[in-house]
Amino acid sequence: MTAENRVALVTGAARGIGQVIAITLARPGLTVYINDVAHWDGAAQTKKGVEDQGGTAHILEFDVTDAAAVEQAVDRIVKESGRLDILVNNAGITRDNLIARLKEEDWDLVLAVNLKGAYNCIRAATRAMLKQRYGRIINISSVVGFMGNPGQANYAASKAGLIGLTKSVARELASRHITVNAVAPGFITTEMTEALPEKTKELMLAQIPLNRFGTPEEVAHAVAFLASEQAAYITGQVIHVNGGMLMA
Ligand code: NAD
């Protein structure tokens, strides 16, 4: 197995950060499975972006909260492509509200997608990775999981939870040459953050030493590094991509 022949799965890759991650990972010989539950025009754009970089791309619809669907999808990847080397748990949602008004269904949904979704995908992908004795798992956390944020108790809990998940699984899988790391973006310009009120955006900007929001590309490069052969000695770590907003 050479570095040229790898198979990757990126969840939530039809738009935003996931789309750019899929395209940034792409290179000749790499097959990228583009997962999402929506935004099919975007998924087609991701596919084209991967192919333009010389990679092979497949769109794979499944909901990360559905454990059986995740298992089936990973089985399909392994049947079709023979292996699964890189898993990027990027799918994520917000359902913001102040704690006194935060509905149980919004707590459950955010935890189900952001945290349990990652668990579902890691569990399924790990089987293939253990057989190969090789793997790269990258979980997309958030600066909010480290700092907290008013109105985002559910989201922050899910993103902090991903860090415990990352470190535990990193310890379990290290002996099989499977690395597990997290990338914690700060405020990145995407559809998810465009939806925030202007006042929230101004408050955020005031806390960023580099005095600008980040780009999906800047997150994607950190992910691509952790997914690379060169990152073999890095596991259980978090790369913060936040313009200095948090210096951990
Ligand atoms: P986005 O909303 O633009 O994209 C998320 C994608 O995930 C969407 O295409 C969506 O359809 C998909 N998705 C949602 N639920 C899914 C499910 N159940 N199964 C499969 N796919 C699902 O968001 P984004 O801003 O690109 O964020 C990507 C990741 O980065 C998220 O995990 C987010 O929490 C994290 N993040 C974003 C920022 C930011 O500033 N944008 C900051 C820190 C962390």
Coordinates of C-alpha atoms and ligand atoms in Angstrom, one line a residue:
M1 CA 0.0 0.0 0.0
T2 CA 1.5 3.3 -1.1
A3 CA 0.5 6.7 0.0
E4 CA -1.1 7.2 -3.4
N5 CA -3.8 4.6 -2.8
R6 CA -6.0 5.6 0.1
V7 CA -9.7 5.7 0.6
A8 CA -11.4 8.5 2.6
L9 CA -14.8 9.1 4.0
V10 CA -15.8 12.7 4.9
T11 CA -19.2 13.1 6.6
G12 CA -21.3 16.2 5.9
A13 CA -19.2 17.0 2.8
A14 CA -21.9 18.5 0.6
R15 CA -21.0 22.1 1.7
G16 CA -19.1 24.2 4.1
I17 CA -16.0 22.9 5.8
G18 CA -16.6 19.3 4.8
Q19 CA -16.8 20.1 1.1
V20 CA -13.4 21.9 1.3
I21 CA -11.9 19.1 3.4
A22 CA -12.9 16.5 0.7
I23 CA -11.5 18.6 -2.1
T24 CA -8.3 19.4 -0.1
L25 CA -7.6 15.7 0.6
A26 CA -8.1 14.8 -3.1
R27 CA -5.2 13.7 -5.2
P28 CA -4.6 11.1 -7.9
G29 CA -5.1 7.6 -6.4
L30 CA -7.2 8.8 -3.5
T31 CA -10.9 7.8 -3.4
V32 CA -13.1 10.1 -1.4
Y33 CA -16.6 9.1 -0.3
I34 CA -18.7 12.3 0.1
N35 CA -21.4 11.7 2.7
D36 CA -24.3 14.0 3.5
V37 CA -28.1 13.9 4.1
A38 CA -28.9 17.0 2.0
H39 CA -27.6 19.7 -0.4
W40 CA -27.1 17.4 -3.4
D41 CA -26.1 20.2 -5.7
G42 CA -23.3 20.9 -3.3
A43 CA -22.4 17.2 -3.1
A44 CA -22.1 17.2 -6.9
Q45 CA -19.8 20.2 -6.7
T46 CA -17.7 18.4 -4.1
K47 CA -17.4 15.4 -6.4
K48 CA -16.3 17.6 -9.3
G49 CA -13.8 19.4 -7.0
V50 CA -12.3 16.0 -6.0
E51 CA -12.2 14.8 -9.6
D52 CA -10.6 18.1 -10.8
Q53 CA -7.7 17.3 -8.3
G54 CA -7.3 13.9 -10.0
G55 CA -9.1 12.0 -7.3
T56 CA -12.0 9.5 -7.5
A57 CA -15.3 10.5 -5.7
H58 CA -18.5 8.8 -4.8
I59 CA -21.5 10.4 -3.1
L60 CA -22.8 8.3 -0.2
E61 CA -26.1 9.3 1.4
F62 CA -26.6 8.3 5.0
D63 CA -27.5 9.9 8.3
V64 CA -24.6 9.7 10.8
T65 CA -27.2 9.2 13.6
D66 CA -28.4 6.0 12.0
A67 CA -26.0 3.3 13.2
A68 CA -27.3 0.6 10.8
A69 CA -27.0 3.0 7.8
V70 CA -23.5 3.9 8.8
E71 CA -22.5 0.2 9.0
Q72 CA -24.0 -0.5 5.6
A73 CA -22.2 2.5 4.1
V74 CA -18.9 1.5 5.5
D75 CA -19.5 -2.1 4.3
R76 CA -20.2 -0.7 0.8
I77 CA -17.0 1.3 0.9
V78 CA -14.9 -1.7 1.8
K79 CA -16.6 -3.9 -0.8
E80 CA -16.1 -1.3 -3.5
S81 CA -12.7 0.1 -2.7
G82 CA -11.1 -2.6 -0.6
R83 CA -10.3 -0.5 2.4
L84 CA -11.0 2.6 4.4
D85 CA -8.0 4.6 5.5
I86 CA -9.2 8.1 6.4
L87 CA -12.4 9.1 8.3
V88 CA -13.2 12.7 8.9
N89 CA -16.2 13.2 11.2
N90 CA -17.3 16.6 10.1
A91 CA -21.1 16.4 10.0
G92 CA -22.5 18.8 12.6
I93 CA -25.5 20.9 13.4
T94 CA -26.5 23.7 15.8
R95 CA -29.8 24.2 17.6
D96 CA -29.0 27.2 19.8
N97 CA -30.9 28.5 22.8
L98 CA -30.2 29.7 26.3
I99 CA -30.2 26.8 28.7
A100 CA -33.6 27.7 30.4
R101 CA -35.2 27.5 26.9
L102 CA -33.2 24.8 25.4
K103 CA -35.6 22.0 24.4
E104 CA -34.8 18.4 25.2
E105 CA -35.3 17.5 21.5
D106 CA -32.7 20.1 20.5
W107 CA -30.3 18.8 23.1
D108 CA -30.8 15.2 21.9
L109 CA -30.5 16.1 18.2
V110 CA -27.3 18.0 18.5
L111 CA -25.7 15.3 20.7
A112 CA -27.0 12.6 18.3
V113 CA -25.5 14.2 15.2
N114 CA -22.3 15.8 16.5
L115 CA -21.2 13.2 19.1
K116 CA -23.1 9.9 18.6
G117 CA -22.6 10.3 14.8
A118 CA -18.9 10.4 15.3
Y119 CA -19.1 7.3 17.5
N120 CA -21.2 5.4 14.9
C121 CA -18.7 6.2 12.1
I122 CA -15.6 5.5 14.2
R123 CA -17.0 2.1 15.4
A124 CA -17.9 1.1 11.8
A125 CA -14.6 2.4 10.2
T126 CA -12.4 0.9 13.0
R127 CA -13.2 -2.6 11.9
A128 CA -11.7 -2.0 8.5
M129 CA -8.8 0.0 9.9
L130 CA -7.9 -2.7 12.5
K131 CA -7.6 -5.3 9.7
Q132 CA -5.4 -3.0 7.7
R133 CA -3.4 -2.0 10.7
Y134 CA -3.6 1.6 9.4
G135 CA -6.0 4.5 9.8
R136 CA -6.4 8.2 10.3
I137 CA -9.5 9.5 12.1
I138 CA -10.0 13.2 12.4
N139 CA -12.9 14.6 14.4
I140 CA -14.1 18.2 13.8
S141 CA -14.6 19.8 17.3
S142 CA -14.9 23.5 17.9
V143 CA -13.3 26.3 20.0
V144 CA -16.7 26.4 21.7
G145 CA -16.1 23.0 23.2
F146 CA -13.1 24.5 25.0
M147 CA -14.4 28.0 25.9
G148 CA -18.2 27.5 26.1
N149 CA -20.6 29.9 24.5
P150 CA -23.8 31.4 25.8
G151 CA -26.7 29.8 23.9
Q152 CA -24.7 26.8 22.8
A153 CA -24.8 24.4 25.8
N154 CA -25.8 21.5 23.6
Y155 CA -23.3 22.2 20.8
A156 CA -20.4 23.0 23.2
A157 CA -21.2 19.7 25.2
S158 CA -21.1 17.7 21.9
K159 CA -17.8 19.3 20.8
A160 CA -16.2 18.9 24.2
G161 CA -17.4 15.3 24.2
L162 CA -15.6 14.7 20.9
I163 CA -12.3 15.5 22.6
G164 CA -12.8 12.8 25.2
L165 CA -13.8 10.4 22.5
T166 CA -10.8 11.3 20.4
K167 CA -8.3 10.8 23.3
S168 CA -9.8 7.5 24.4
V169 CA -10.0 6.0 21.0
A170 CA -6.5 7.3 20.2
R171 CA -5.2 5.3 23.2
E172 CA -7.1 2.2 22.1
L173 CA -6.0 2.1 18.5
A174 CA -2.4 3.4 18.6
S175 CA -0.9 -0.1 18.6
R176 CA -2.5 -0.8 15.2
H177 CA -1.1 2.4 13.6
I178 CA -4.4 4.1 13.7
T179 CA -4.2 7.8 14.8
V180 CA -7.1 9.7 16.1
N181 CA -7.0 13.5 16.4
A182 CA -9.3 16.5 16.5
V183 CA -9.3 19.8 14.7
A184 CA -11.0 22.6 16.7
P185 CA -12.0 25.5 14.3
G186 CA -12.8 28.9 15.7
F187 CA -15.1 31.1 13.8
I188 CA -15.1 30.0 10.2
T189 CA -17.1 31.7 7.4
T190 CA -19.7 29.1 6.2
E191 CA -23.5 28.8 5.8
M192 CA -23.6 27.6 9.4
T193 CA -22.0 30.8 10.8
E194 CA -23.6 33.2 8.2
A195 CA -26.9 32.4 9.9
L196 CA -25.7 33.9 13.2
P197 CA -26.9 37.4 14.2
E198 CA -24.6 40.3 13.3
K199 CA -24.2 41.2 17.0
T200 CA -22.8 37.7 17.8
K201 CA -20.4 38.0 14.8
E202 CA -19.1 41.4 16.1
L203 CA -18.6 40.0 19.6
M204 CA -16.7 37.0 18.2
L205 CA -14.5 39.2 16.0
A206 CA -13.5 41.3 19.0
Q207 CA -12.0 38.2 20.6
I208 CA -9.8 37.1 17.6
P209 CA -6.2 38.4 17.7
L210 CA -5.8 37.8 14.0
N211 CA -8.8 40.1 13.6
R212 CA -10.7 38.1 11.0
F213 CA -12.8 34.9 10.6
G214 CA -11.1 31.9 9.3
T215 CA -11.7 30.1 6.0
P216 CA -12.8 26.5 5.4
E217 CA -9.5 26.1 3.5
E218 CA -7.5 26.9 6.7
V219 CA -9.4 24.2 8.6
A220 CA -9.0 21.7 5.7
H221 CA -5.2 22.1 5.6
A222 CA -4.9 21.1 9.2
V223 CA -7.2 18.1 8.5
A224 CA -5.1 17.1 5.5
F225 CA -1.9 17.2 7.5
L226 CA -3.4 14.9 10.2
A227 CA -4.6 12.6 7.5
S228 CA -1.2 12.4 5.8
E229 CA 1.5 9.8 6.1
Q230 CA 3.7 12.5 7.7
A231 CA 1.5 12.8 10.7
A232 CA 2.1 9.2 11.8
Y233 CA 3.5 10.2 15.2
I234 CA 0.7 12.5 16.2
T235 CA -2.3 11.0 18.0
G236 CA -4.8 12.1 20.7
Q237 CA -4.1 15.7 19.8
V238 CA -6.1 18.8 19.0
I239 CA -5.1 21.3 16.4
H240 CA -6.7 24.6 17.1
V241 CA -7.5 26.7 14.0
N242 CA -9.0 29.8 15.6
G243 CA -6.9 32.9 14.8
G244 CA -5.6 33.0 18.3
M245 CA -9.1 33.2 19.9
L246 CA -8.1 30.5 22.4
M247 CA -4.5 29.7 23.1
A248 CA -4.7 26.2 24.6
Ligands
NAD1 P1 -22.5 23.3 7.4 O1 -23.9 23.4 8.0 O2 -22.2 24.3 6.3 O3 -22.2 21.8 6.9 C1 -22.5 20.7 7.7 C2 -23.0 19.6 6.7 O4 -23.3 18.4 7.5 C3 -24.2 19.9 5.9 O5 -24.0 19.7 4.5 C4 -25.3 19.0 6.5 O6 -26.3 18.6 5.6 C5 -24.4 17.8 7.0 N1 -25.2 17.1 8.0 C6 -25.9 17.5 9.0 N2 -26.5 16.5 9.7 C7 -26.0 15.4 9.1 C8 -26.2 14.0 9.4 N3 -27.1 13.6 10.4 N4 -25.6 13.1 8.7 C9 -24.8 13.5 7.6 N5 -24.5 14.8 7.3 C10 -25.2 15.7 8.1 O7 -21.5 23.5 8.6 P2 -19.9 23.9 8.6 O8 -19.9 25.3 9.1 O9 -19.3 23.5 7.3 O10 -19.4 22.9 9.8 C11 -18.8 21.7 9.6 C12 -18.3 21.2 10.9 O11 -17.3 22.1 11.5 C13 -19.4 21.0 11.9 O12 -19.1 19.8 12.7 C14 -19.3 22.2 12.8 O13 -19.8 22.0 14.1 C15 -17.8 22.4 12.8 N6 -17.4 23.8 13.1 C16 -17.8 24.8 12.3 C17 -17.3 26.1 12.6 C18 -17.7 27.3 11.8 O14 -17.4 28.4 12.2 N7 -18.3 27.1 10.6 C19 -16.6 26.3 13.8 C20 -16.2 25.2 14.5 C21 -16.6 24.0 14.2

